[in-house]
């Protein structure tokens, strides 16, 4: 059994926050274990909670479309969330829940060792760059701990706000070039705290 599958057994037993009492299924993540790109969303919704799979509802259909636009399928990438269990009534995750769940995301990153992390939405962005504004940094990349971090709006934002659809589609199209140039993007020192980085 792979190290990631072992990890999922541990996640399925997790009761480190209140969300464990509400879940139908844990949603650890899925995709290629040696994916170059790790997409990280916020938290499972109703559909994900029922199926135990990430991004299988309406936002997921848009994510599939976005992946296809750069010649990828789900099997080429890895898709996970900051929070592994659905918050009741799809409310925003609490800081305590994000702290409790962070260890699982860290272990996933260690095992997958992606070249690029794509944060989907502000909760995911905040895990890596607290205080960054998604409105300012979407479509830009920073290298941290040897991994390119690319910020995007959450796909669900396009469902609520049609005007963001094109922005999200355009941001997605930047990924192949960034990935191709991954080695060349310089690590940014924390003290610089740039709002934007790189060639975009
Ligand atoms: N939204 C997310 O952030 N993650 C999912 O898995 C589904 C919807």
PDB file of N, CA, C and O in Angstrom, residues 116 129 132-133 136-145 147-151 174 178 181-182 184-190 192-200:
ATOM      1  N   UNK A 116       4.515  22.416  -8.188  1.00  0.00           N
ATOM      2  CA  UNK A 116       3.677  23.605  -8.091  1.00  0.00           C
ATOM      3  C   UNK A 116       2.438  23.337  -7.236  1.00  0.00           C
ATOM      4  O   UNK A 116       1.811  22.280  -7.361  1.00  0.00           O
ATOM      5  N   UNK A 129       0.334  32.048   2.508  1.00  0.00           N
ATOM      6  CA  UNK A 129       0.686  33.466   2.554  1.00  0.00           C
ATOM      7  C   UNK A 129      -0.369  34.234   3.340  1.00  0.00           C
ATOM      8  O   UNK A 129      -1.210  34.928   2.754  1.00  0.00           O
ATOM      9  N   UNK A 132      -2.123  37.849   2.511  1.00  0.00           N
ATOM     10  CA  UNK A 132      -2.171  38.199   1.086  1.00  0.00           C
ATOM     11  C   UNK A 132      -3.621  38.360   0.650  1.00  0.00           C
ATOM     12  O   UNK A 132      -4.489  37.618   1.103  1.00  0.00           O
ATOM     13  N   UNK A 133      -3.837  39.278  -0.266  1.00  0.00           N
ATOM     14  CA  UNK A 133      -5.202  39.487  -0.754  1.00  0.00           C
ATOM     15  C   UNK A 133      -5.361  38.778  -2.099  1.00  0.00           C
ATOM     16  O   UNK A 133      -4.593  39.021  -3.035  1.00  0.00           O
ATOM     17  N   UNK A 136      -5.436  40.797  -5.178  1.00  0.00           N
ATOM     18  CA  UNK A 136      -4.165  41.353  -5.661  1.00  0.00           C
ATOM     19  C   UNK A 136      -3.241  40.291  -6.234  1.00  0.00           C
ATOM     20  O   UNK A 136      -2.524  40.558  -7.194  1.00  0.00           O
ATOM     21  N   UNK A 137      -3.228  39.109  -5.648  1.00  0.00           N
ATOM     22  CA  UNK A 137      -2.185  38.142  -6.035  1.00  0.00           C
ATOM     23  C   UNK A 137      -2.666  37.035  -6.974  1.00  0.00           C
ATOM     24  O   UNK A 137      -1.849  36.244  -7.437  1.00  0.00           O
ATOM     25  N   UNK A 138      -3.978  36.992  -7.268  1.00  0.00           N
ATOM     26  CA  UNK A 138      -4.425  35.910  -8.164  1.00  0.00           C
ATOM     27  C   UNK A 138      -3.674  36.040  -9.495  1.00  0.00           C
ATOM     28  O   UNK A 138      -3.381  37.156  -9.957  1.00  0.00           O
ATOM     29  N   UNK A 139      -3.327  34.918 -10.064  1.00  0.00           N
ATOM     30  CA  UNK A 139      -2.611  34.941 -11.354  1.00  0.00           C
ATOM     31  C   UNK A 139      -1.132  35.208 -11.210  1.00  0.00           C
ATOM     32  O   UNK A 139      -0.431  35.387 -12.202  1.00  0.00           O
ATOM     33  N   UNK A 140      -0.618  35.236  -9.975  1.00  0.00           N
ATOM     34  CA  UNK A 140       0.825  35.425  -9.789  1.00  0.00           C
ATOM     35  C   UNK A 140       1.399  34.254  -8.993  1.00  0.00           C
ATOM     36  O   UNK A 140       0.667  33.537  -8.309  1.00  0.00           O
ATOM     37  N   UNK A 141       2.709  34.102  -9.114  1.00  0.00           N
ATOM     38  CA  UNK A 141       3.371  32.955  -8.490  1.00  0.00           C
ATOM     39  C   UNK A 141       4.508  33.402  -7.584  1.00  0.00           C
ATOM     40  O   UNK A 141       5.113  34.442  -7.809  1.00  0.00           O
ATOM     41  N   UNK A 142       4.748  32.617  -6.570  1.00  0.00           N
ATOM     42  CA  UNK A 142       5.914  32.822  -5.697  1.00  0.00           C
ATOM     43  C   UNK A 142       6.518  31.459  -5.428  1.00  0.00           C
ATOM     44  O   UNK A 142       5.788  30.478  -5.293  1.00  0.00           O
ATOM     45  N   UNK A 143       7.817  31.426  -5.287  1.00  0.00           N
ATOM     46  CA  UNK A 143       8.455  30.153  -4.941  1.00  0.00           C
ATOM     47  C   UNK A 143       8.746  30.165  -3.451  1.00  0.00           C
ATOM     48  O   UNK A 143       9.306  31.122  -2.923  1.00  0.00           O
ATOM     49  N   UNK A 144       8.331  29.100  -2.804  1.00  0.00           N
ATOM     50  CA  UNK A 144       8.538  28.994  -1.362  1.00  0.00           C
ATOM     51  C   UNK A 144       8.888  27.542  -1.055  1.00  0.00           C
ATOM     52  O   UNK A 144       8.199  26.643  -1.558  1.00  0.00           O
ATOM     53  N   UNK A 145       9.902  27.330  -0.264  1.00  0.00           N
ATOM     54  CA  UNK A 145      10.350  25.968   0.063  1.00  0.00           C
ATOM     55  C   UNK A 145      10.562  25.122  -1.200  1.00  0.00           C
ATOM     56  O   UNK A 145      10.217  23.937  -1.228  1.00  0.00           O
ATOM     57  N   UNK A 147       8.970  25.167  -3.939  1.00  0.00           N
ATOM     58  CA  UNK A 147       7.742  24.857  -4.692  1.00  0.00           C
ATOM     59  C   UNK A 147       7.130  26.169  -5.192  1.00  0.00           C
ATOM     60  O   UNK A 147       7.009  27.138  -4.432  1.00  0.00           O
ATOM     61  N   UNK A 148       6.734  26.192  -6.482  1.00  0.00           N
ATOM     62  CA  UNK A 148       6.031  27.366  -7.006  1.00  0.00           C
ATOM     63  C   UNK A 148       4.622  27.372  -6.413  1.00  0.00           C
ATOM     64  O   UNK A 148       3.924  26.352  -6.462  1.00  0.00           O
ATOM     65  N   UNK A 149       4.218  28.473  -5.861  1.00  0.00           N
ATOM     66  CA  UNK A 149       2.853  28.631  -5.340  1.00  0.00           C
ATOM     67  C   UNK A 149       2.120  29.622  -6.234  1.00  0.00           C
ATOM     68  O   UNK A 149       2.553  30.775  -6.354  1.00  0.00           O
ATOM     69  N   UNK A 150       1.066  29.159  -6.848  1.00  0.00           N
ATOM     70  CA  UNK A 150       0.316  29.989  -7.791  1.00  0.00           C
ATOM     71  C   UNK A 150      -1.088  30.202  -7.229  1.00  0.00           C
ATOM     72  O   UNK A 150      -1.774  29.239  -6.866  1.00  0.00           O
ATOM     73  N   UNK A 151      -1.494  31.465  -7.149  1.00  0.00           N
ATOM     74  CA  UNK A 151      -2.792  31.782  -6.515  1.00  0.00           C
ATOM     75  C   UNK A 151      -3.885  31.968  -7.558  1.00  0.00           C
ATOM     76  O   UNK A 151      -3.699  32.675  -8.544  1.00  0.00           O
ATOM     77  N   UNK A 174      -1.928  30.338 -17.456  1.00  0.00           N
ATOM     78  CA  UNK A 174      -0.539  30.705 -17.139  1.00  0.00           C
ATOM     79  C   UNK A 174       0.254  29.517 -16.573  1.00  0.00           C
ATOM     80  O   UNK A 174       1.487  29.552 -16.514  1.00  0.00           O
ATOM     81  N   UNK A 178       4.539  28.503 -16.453  1.00  0.00           N
ATOM     82  CA  UNK A 178       5.161  28.594 -15.124  1.00  0.00           C
ATOM     83  C   UNK A 178       5.797  27.266 -14.732  1.00  0.00           C
ATOM     84  O   UNK A 178       6.894  27.234 -14.175  1.00  0.00           O
ATOM     85  N   UNK A 181       8.921  26.599 -16.514  1.00  0.00           N
ATOM     86  CA  UNK A 181      10.028  27.445 -16.051  1.00  0.00           C
ATOM     87  C   UNK A 181      10.274  27.290 -14.548  1.00  0.00           C
ATOM     88  O   UNK A 181      10.983  28.095 -13.965  1.00  0.00           O
ATOM     89  N   UNK A 182       9.687  26.262 -13.967  1.00  0.00           N
ATOM     90  CA  UNK A 182       9.726  26.095 -12.504  1.00  0.00           C
ATOM     91  C   UNK A 182      11.134  26.212 -11.929  1.00  0.00           C
ATOM     92  O   UNK A 182      11.343  26.843 -10.897  1.00  0.00           O
ATOM     93  N   UNK A 184      13.579  27.855 -12.990  1.00  0.00           N
ATOM     94  CA  UNK A 184      14.183  29.187 -13.139  1.00  0.00           C
ATOM     95  C   UNK A 184      13.598  30.240 -12.193  1.00  0.00           C
ATOM     96  O   UNK A 184      14.208  31.274 -11.969  1.00  0.00           O
ATOM     97  N   UNK A 185      12.401  29.983 -11.676  1.00  0.00           N
ATOM     98  CA  UNK A 185      11.791  30.978 -10.791  1.00  0.00           C
ATOM     99  C   UNK A 185      12.570  31.019  -9.486  1.00  0.00           C
ATOM    100  O   UNK A 185      12.857  29.982  -8.895  1.00  0.00           O
ATOM    101  N   UNK A 186      12.937  32.218  -9.077  1.00  0.00           N
ATOM    102  CA  UNK A 186      13.770  32.339  -7.880  1.00  0.00           C
ATOM    103  C   UNK A 186      12.946  32.278  -6.611  1.00  0.00           C
ATOM    104  O   UNK A 186      11.829  32.772  -6.565  1.00  0.00           O
ATOM    105  N   UNK A 187      13.549  31.689  -5.607  1.00  0.00           N
ATOM    106  CA  UNK A 187      12.938  31.646  -4.273  1.00  0.00           C
ATOM    107  C   UNK A 187      12.861  33.075  -3.754  1.00  0.00           C
ATOM    108  O   UNK A 187      13.806  33.838  -3.902  1.00  0.00           O
ATOM    109  N   UNK A 188      11.737  33.427  -3.145  1.00  0.00           N
ATOM    110  CA  UNK A 188      11.615  34.784  -2.633  1.00  0.00           C
ATOM    111  C   UNK A 188      11.824  34.798  -1.128  1.00  0.00           C
ATOM    112  O   UNK A 188      11.264  33.986  -0.398  1.00  0.00           O
ATOM    113  N   UNK A 189      12.686  35.683  -0.705  1.00  0.00           N
ATOM    114  CA  UNK A 189      12.976  35.786   0.726  1.00  0.00           C
ATOM    115  C   UNK A 189      11.772  36.410   1.426  1.00  0.00           C
ATOM    116  O   UNK A 189      11.196  37.362   0.926  1.00  0.00           O
ATOM    117  N   UNK A 190      11.430  35.821   2.561  1.00  0.00           N
ATOM    118  CA  UNK A 190      10.239  36.275   3.286  1.00  0.00           C
ATOM    119  C   UNK A 190      10.226  37.774   3.574  1.00  0.00           C
ATOM    120  O   UNK A 190       9.212  38.425   3.494  1.00  0.00           O
ATOM    121  N   UNK A 192      11.066  40.194   1.910  1.00  0.00           N
ATOM    122  CA  UNK A 192      10.629  41.085   0.823  1.00  0.00           C
ATOM    123  C   UNK A 192       9.123  41.256   0.790  1.00  0.00           C
ATOM    124  O   UNK A 192       8.615  42.250   0.316  1.00  0.00           O
ATOM    125  N   UNK A 193       8.420  40.248   1.253  1.00  0.00           N
ATOM    126  CA  UNK A 193       6.973  40.262   1.310  1.00  0.00           C
ATOM    127  C   UNK A 193       6.310  40.937   0.097  1.00  0.00           C
ATOM    128  O   UNK A 193       5.602  41.925   0.240  1.00  0.00           O
ATOM    129  N   UNK A 194       6.573  40.436  -1.092  1.00  0.00           N
ATOM    130  CA  UNK A 194       5.988  41.071  -2.273  1.00  0.00           C
ATOM    131  C   UNK A 194       4.506  40.736  -2.395  1.00  0.00           C
ATOM    132  O   UNK A 194       4.091  39.659  -1.999  1.00  0.00           O
ATOM    133  N   UNK A 195       3.721  41.617  -2.927  1.00  0.00           N
ATOM    134  CA  UNK A 195       2.319  41.300  -3.188  1.00  0.00           C
ATOM    135  C   UNK A 195       2.220  40.500  -4.480  1.00  0.00           C
ATOM    136  O   UNK A 195       1.288  39.800  -4.710  1.00  0.00           O
ATOM    137  N   UNK A 196       3.226  40.676  -5.363  1.00  0.00           N
ATOM    138  CA  UNK A 196       3.223  39.937  -6.604  1.00  0.00           C
ATOM    139  C   UNK A 196       4.629  39.467  -6.878  1.00  0.00           C
ATOM    140  O   UNK A 196       5.582  39.964  -6.339  1.00  0.00           O
ATOM    141  N   UNK A 197       4.742  38.517  -7.768  1.00  0.00           N
ATOM    142  CA  UNK A 197       6.068  38.010  -8.053  1.00  0.00           C
ATOM    143  C   UNK A 197       6.138  37.507  -9.459  1.00  0.00           C
ATOM    144  O   UNK A 197       5.144  37.399 -10.150  1.00  0.00           O
ATOM    145  N   UNK A 198       7.336  37.171  -9.839  1.00  0.00           N
ATOM    146  CA  UNK A 198       7.621  36.392 -11.023  1.00  0.00           C
ATOM    147  C   UNK A 198       7.339  37.134 -12.301  1.00  0.00           C
ATOM    148  O   UNK A 198       7.177  38.344 -12.330  1.00  0.00           O
ATOM    149  N   UNK A 199       7.256  36.316 -13.332  1.00  0.00           N
ATOM    150  CA  UNK A 199       7.118  36.892 -14.661  1.00  0.00           C
ATOM    151  C   UNK A 199       5.706  37.321 -14.967  1.00  0.00           C
ATOM    152  O   UNK A 199       5.439  37.853 -16.022  1.00  0.00           O
ATOM    153  N   UNK A 200       4.769  37.066 -14.066  1.00  0.00           N
ATOM    154  CA  UNK A 200       3.400  37.484 -14.370  1.00  0.00           C
ATOM    155  C   UNK A 200       2.980  38.632 -13.479  1.00  0.00           C
ATOM    156  O   UNK A 200       2.858  38.516 -12.311  1.00  0.00           O
TER     157      UNK A 200
END
